[in-house]
Amino acid sequence: MGGGGGAVGRLDMAAAGSGSEEAAAGGDGGSPVPAAPGRAQVFATVVDTFLEKLVAAGSYQRFANCYRCFYKLQPEMTRSIYDQFISQLQASIKEEIQEVKDEGNLEVLFNSLDKMVEEAKNQEEPAWRPSGIPEEDVRSAMVPYLLKHRSYLRKVLKEKEEENRKVAESVLTGRNRIAELQQLIQARKHAWQAISKEQQELIMTFKEPQ
């Protein structure tokens, strides 16, 4: 896998050099600078380069030297076996790499990174970088978050207070309504008692004396 790492390094250096040349050309008023390849494309190029290095490292000459006796007896068969071995090896490596890409959802992640980088180009404010002083770095990173969280808590508190106020008003309105109903019931009770008393008195007036 060391060949793959070297390929990545060479690709990065090539990309950096190409970017510098394109930037210089753009500054001189040359042709439009072509879009840089996405990370998915770079990853595929790295895989292809690794496979090329792998095939070069395991050349047919080295393979024939390892099986010299068989090569002398069956050179054509040796070549056929070598071609099949290389083909199956490349297919197996590509299949495993594809499984890793599918399991890690690398295609989506690569596209997401490309999108983030593209959006960052339009940001006027410089990206955050550590100052080297842990206290200041923690403060600069935490203070905006804490202020945002405080604003959120204040908003939630205000909403809860408003909700509690409405509930309290509803409870007070209910109590007042209950008090009014109690007064109405009491007034009707007194009125009924008064009517009942008057009826009793009226009945008593019509009774004959014994």
Coordinates of C-alpha atoms in Angstrom, one line a residue:
M1 CA 0.0 0.0 0.0
G2 CA 3.1 2.3 0.2
G3 CA 2.8 2.8 -3.6
G4 CA -0.7 4.2 -3.0
G5 CA 0.6 6.7 -0.5
G6 CA 3.3 7.8 -2.9
A7 CA 0.7 8.1 -5.6
V8 CA -1.4 10.3 -3.3
G9 CA 1.6 12.5 -2.5
R10 CA 2.5 12.9 -6.2
L11 CA -1.2 13.7 -7.1
D12 CA -1.3 16.4 -4.4
M13 CA 2.0 17.9 -5.6
A14 CA 0.8 17.8 -9.2
A15 CA -2.5 19.3 -8.2
A16 CA -0.8 22.1 -6.3
G17 CA 1.6 22.8 -9.1
S18 CA -1.2 22.8 -11.6
G19 CA -3.2 25.1 -9.4
S20 CA -0.3 27.6 -9.2
E21 CA 0.2 27.6 -13.0
E22 CA -3.5 28.0 -13.6
A23 CA -3.7 30.9 -11.1
A24 CA -0.7 32.6 -12.8
A25 CA -2.3 32.1 -16.2
G26 CA -5.6 33.5 -14.9
G27 CA -3.8 36.6 -13.5
D28 CA -2.2 37.2 -16.9
G29 CA -5.6 37.3 -18.6
G30 CA -5.2 33.9 -20.3
S31 CA -7.9 31.3 -21.0
P32 CA -10.4 30.5 -18.2
V33 CA -9.1 28.2 -15.5
P34 CA -10.7 24.7 -15.7
A35 CA -12.5 23.5 -12.7
A36 CA -10.4 21.4 -10.3
P37 CA -11.3 17.7 -10.2
G38 CA -13.6 16.6 -7.4
R39 CA -12.4 14.4 -4.5
A40 CA -14.2 11.4 -5.9
Q41 CA -12.3 11.8 -9.2
V42 CA -9.0 12.3 -7.3
F43 CA -9.7 9.1 -5.3
A44 CA -10.4 7.1 -8.4
T45 CA -7.2 8.4 -10.0
V46 CA -5.2 7.4 -6.9
V47 CA -6.7 3.9 -7.1
D48 CA -5.9 3.6 -10.8
T49 CA -2.3 4.9 -10.1
F50 CA -1.9 2.4 -7.3
L51 CA -3.0 -0.5 -9.5
E52 CA -0.6 0.6 -12.2
K53 CA 2.3 0.7 -9.7
L54 CA 1.2 -2.7 -8.4
V55 CA 1.3 -4.2 -11.9
A56 CA 4.6 -2.6 -12.6
A57 CA 6.0 -4.0 -9.3
G58 CA 4.8 -7.5 -10.2
S59 CA 5.9 -7.5 -13.8
Y60 CA 5.8 -10.6 -16.0
Q61 CA 9.6 -10.8 -16.0
R62 CA 9.6 -11.1 -12.2
F63 CA 6.7 -13.6 -12.3
A64 CA 8.6 -15.7 -14.9
N65 CA 11.8 -15.6 -12.8
C66 CA 9.9 -17.0 -9.8
Y67 CA 8.6 -19.9 -11.9
R68 CA 11.6 -20.3 -14.2
C69 CA 11.4 -24.0 -14.6
F70 CA 7.7 -23.9 -15.6
Y71 CA 8.4 -20.9 -17.8
K72 CA 11.0 -22.8 -19.8
L73 CA 8.6 -25.7 -20.3
Q74 CA 5.4 -23.7 -21.0
P75 CA 6.2 -20.0 -21.7
E76 CA 2.8 -19.4 -23.3
M77 CA 1.0 -21.0 -20.4
T78 CA 3.0 -19.0 -18.0
R79 CA 2.0 -15.8 -19.7
S80 CA -1.6 -16.8 -19.7
I81 CA -1.5 -17.6 -16.0
Y82 CA 0.2 -14.3 -15.3
D83 CA -2.4 -12.3 -17.3
Q84 CA -5.3 -14.1 -15.5
F85 CA -3.6 -13.5 -12.1
I86 CA -3.1 -9.8 -12.7
S87 CA -6.7 -9.4 -14.0
Q88 CA -8.2 -11.2 -11.1
L89 CA -6.0 -9.3 -8.6
Q90 CA -7.0 -5.9 -10.1
A91 CA -10.7 -6.9 -10.1
S92 CA -10.5 -8.1 -6.5
I93 CA -8.8 -4.9 -5.3
K94 CA -11.3 -2.7 -7.1
E95 CA -14.2 -4.7 -5.7
E96 CA -12.8 -4.4 -2.1
I97 CA -12.3 -0.7 -2.6
Q98 CA -15.8 -0.3 -3.9
E99 CA -17.2 -2.1 -0.9
V100 CA -15.2 0.3 1.4
K101 CA -16.7 3.2 -0.6
D102 CA -20.2 1.9 -0.3
E103 CA -20.0 1.0 3.4
G104 CA -18.4 4.4 4.3
N105 CA -20.7 6.3 1.9
L106 CA -17.5 7.9 0.5
E107 CA -19.1 9.2 -2.7
V108 CA -21.6 11.3 -0.8
L109 CA -18.9 12.5 1.7
F110 CA -16.6 13.5 -1.2
N111 CA -19.3 15.5 -2.9
S112 CA -20.2 17.1 0.5
L113 CA -16.6 18.1 1.0
D114 CA -16.4 19.6 -2.5
K115 CA -19.6 21.5 -1.8
M116 CA -18.2 22.8 1.5
V117 CA -15.0 24.0 -0.1
E118 CA -16.9 25.7 -2.9
E119 CA -19.2 27.5 -0.5
A120 CA -16.2 28.5 1.7
K121 CA -14.7 30.4 -1.3
N122 CA -17.5 32.9 -1.1
Q123 CA -17.1 33.6 2.6
E124 CA -15.6 37.0 3.3
E125 CA -14.5 36.2 6.8
P126 CA -11.3 34.2 7.2
A127 CA -11.7 30.6 8.5
W128 CA -10.9 30.0 12.1
R129 CA -7.4 29.0 13.0
P130 CA -5.9 28.1 16.4
S131 CA -3.9 30.9 18.0
G132 CA -1.6 28.5 19.9
I133 CA -3.1 29.7 23.3
P134 CA -5.5 27.1 24.5
E135 CA -7.5 29.5 26.8
E136 CA -8.1 31.9 24.0
D137 CA -8.9 29.2 21.5
V138 CA -11.4 27.6 23.9
R139 CA -12.9 31.0 24.7
S140 CA -13.2 32.0 21.0
A141 CA -14.8 28.7 20.2
M142 CA -17.1 28.4 23.2
V143 CA -18.3 32.0 23.7
P144 CA -20.3 32.2 20.4
Y145 CA -21.9 28.8 21.1
L146 CA -22.7 29.8 24.7
L147 CA -24.1 33.2 23.6
K148 CA -26.3 31.4 21.0
H149 CA -27.4 28.9 23.5
R150 CA -28.2 31.7 26.0
S151 CA -30.3 33.4 23.3
Y152 CA -32.1 30.1 22.7
L153 CA -32.8 29.6 26.4
R154 CA -34.1 33.2 26.7
K155 CA -36.4 32.6 23.8
V156 CA -37.7 29.4 25.4
L157 CA -38.1 31.1 28.8
K158 CA -40.0 33.9 27.2
E159 CA -42.3 31.4 25.5
K160 CA -42.8 29.5 28.7
E161 CA -43.6 32.7 30.6
E162 CA -46.1 33.7 28.0
E163 CA -47.6 30.3 28.1
N164 CA -47.8 30.4 31.9
R165 CA -49.4 33.9 31.8
K166 CA -52.1 32.6 29.4
V167 CA -52.7 29.6 31.7
A168 CA -52.9 31.9 34.7
E169 CA -55.4 34.1 32.9
S170 CA -57.4 31.1 32.0
V171 CA -57.4 29.8 35.5
L172 CA -58.4 33.2 36.9
T173 CA -61.2 33.5 34.3
G174 CA -62.4 30.0 35.4
R175 CA -62.4 31.0 39.1
N176 CA -64.3 34.2 38.3
R177 CA -66.8 32.2 36.4
I178 CA -67.2 29.7 39.2
A179 CA -67.6 32.5 41.7
E180 CA -70.3 34.1 39.5
L181 CA -72.1 30.7 39.2
Q182 CA -71.9 30.3 43.0
Q183 CA -73.4 33.8 43.5
L184 CA -76.2 33.0 41.0
I185 CA -77.0 29.7 42.6
Q186 CA -77.1 31.4 46.0
A187 CA -79.3 34.2 44.7
R188 CA -81.7 31.7 43.2
K189 CA -81.7 29.7 46.4
H190 CA -82.6 32.7 48.4
A191 CA -85.3 33.6 45.8
W192 CA -86.7 30.1 46.0
Q193 CA -86.7 30.2 49.8
A194 CA -88.5 33.5 49.7
I195 CA -91.2 32.2 47.3
S196 CA -91.6 29.0 49.4
K197 CA -92.1 31.1 52.5
E198 CA -94.6 33.3 50.8
Q199 CA -96.5 30.2 49.6
Q200 CA -96.6 28.8 53.1
E201 CA -97.9 32.0 54.5
L202 CA -100.5 32.2 51.7
I203 CA -101.6 28.7 52.5
M204 CA -101.8 29.4 56.2
T205 CA -104.2 32.3 55.5
F206 CA -106.7 30.0 53.7
K207 CA -106.8 27.4 56.5
E208 CA -109.8 27.4 58.6
P209 CA -109.4 28.0 62.3
Q210 CA -109.8 24.9 64.3

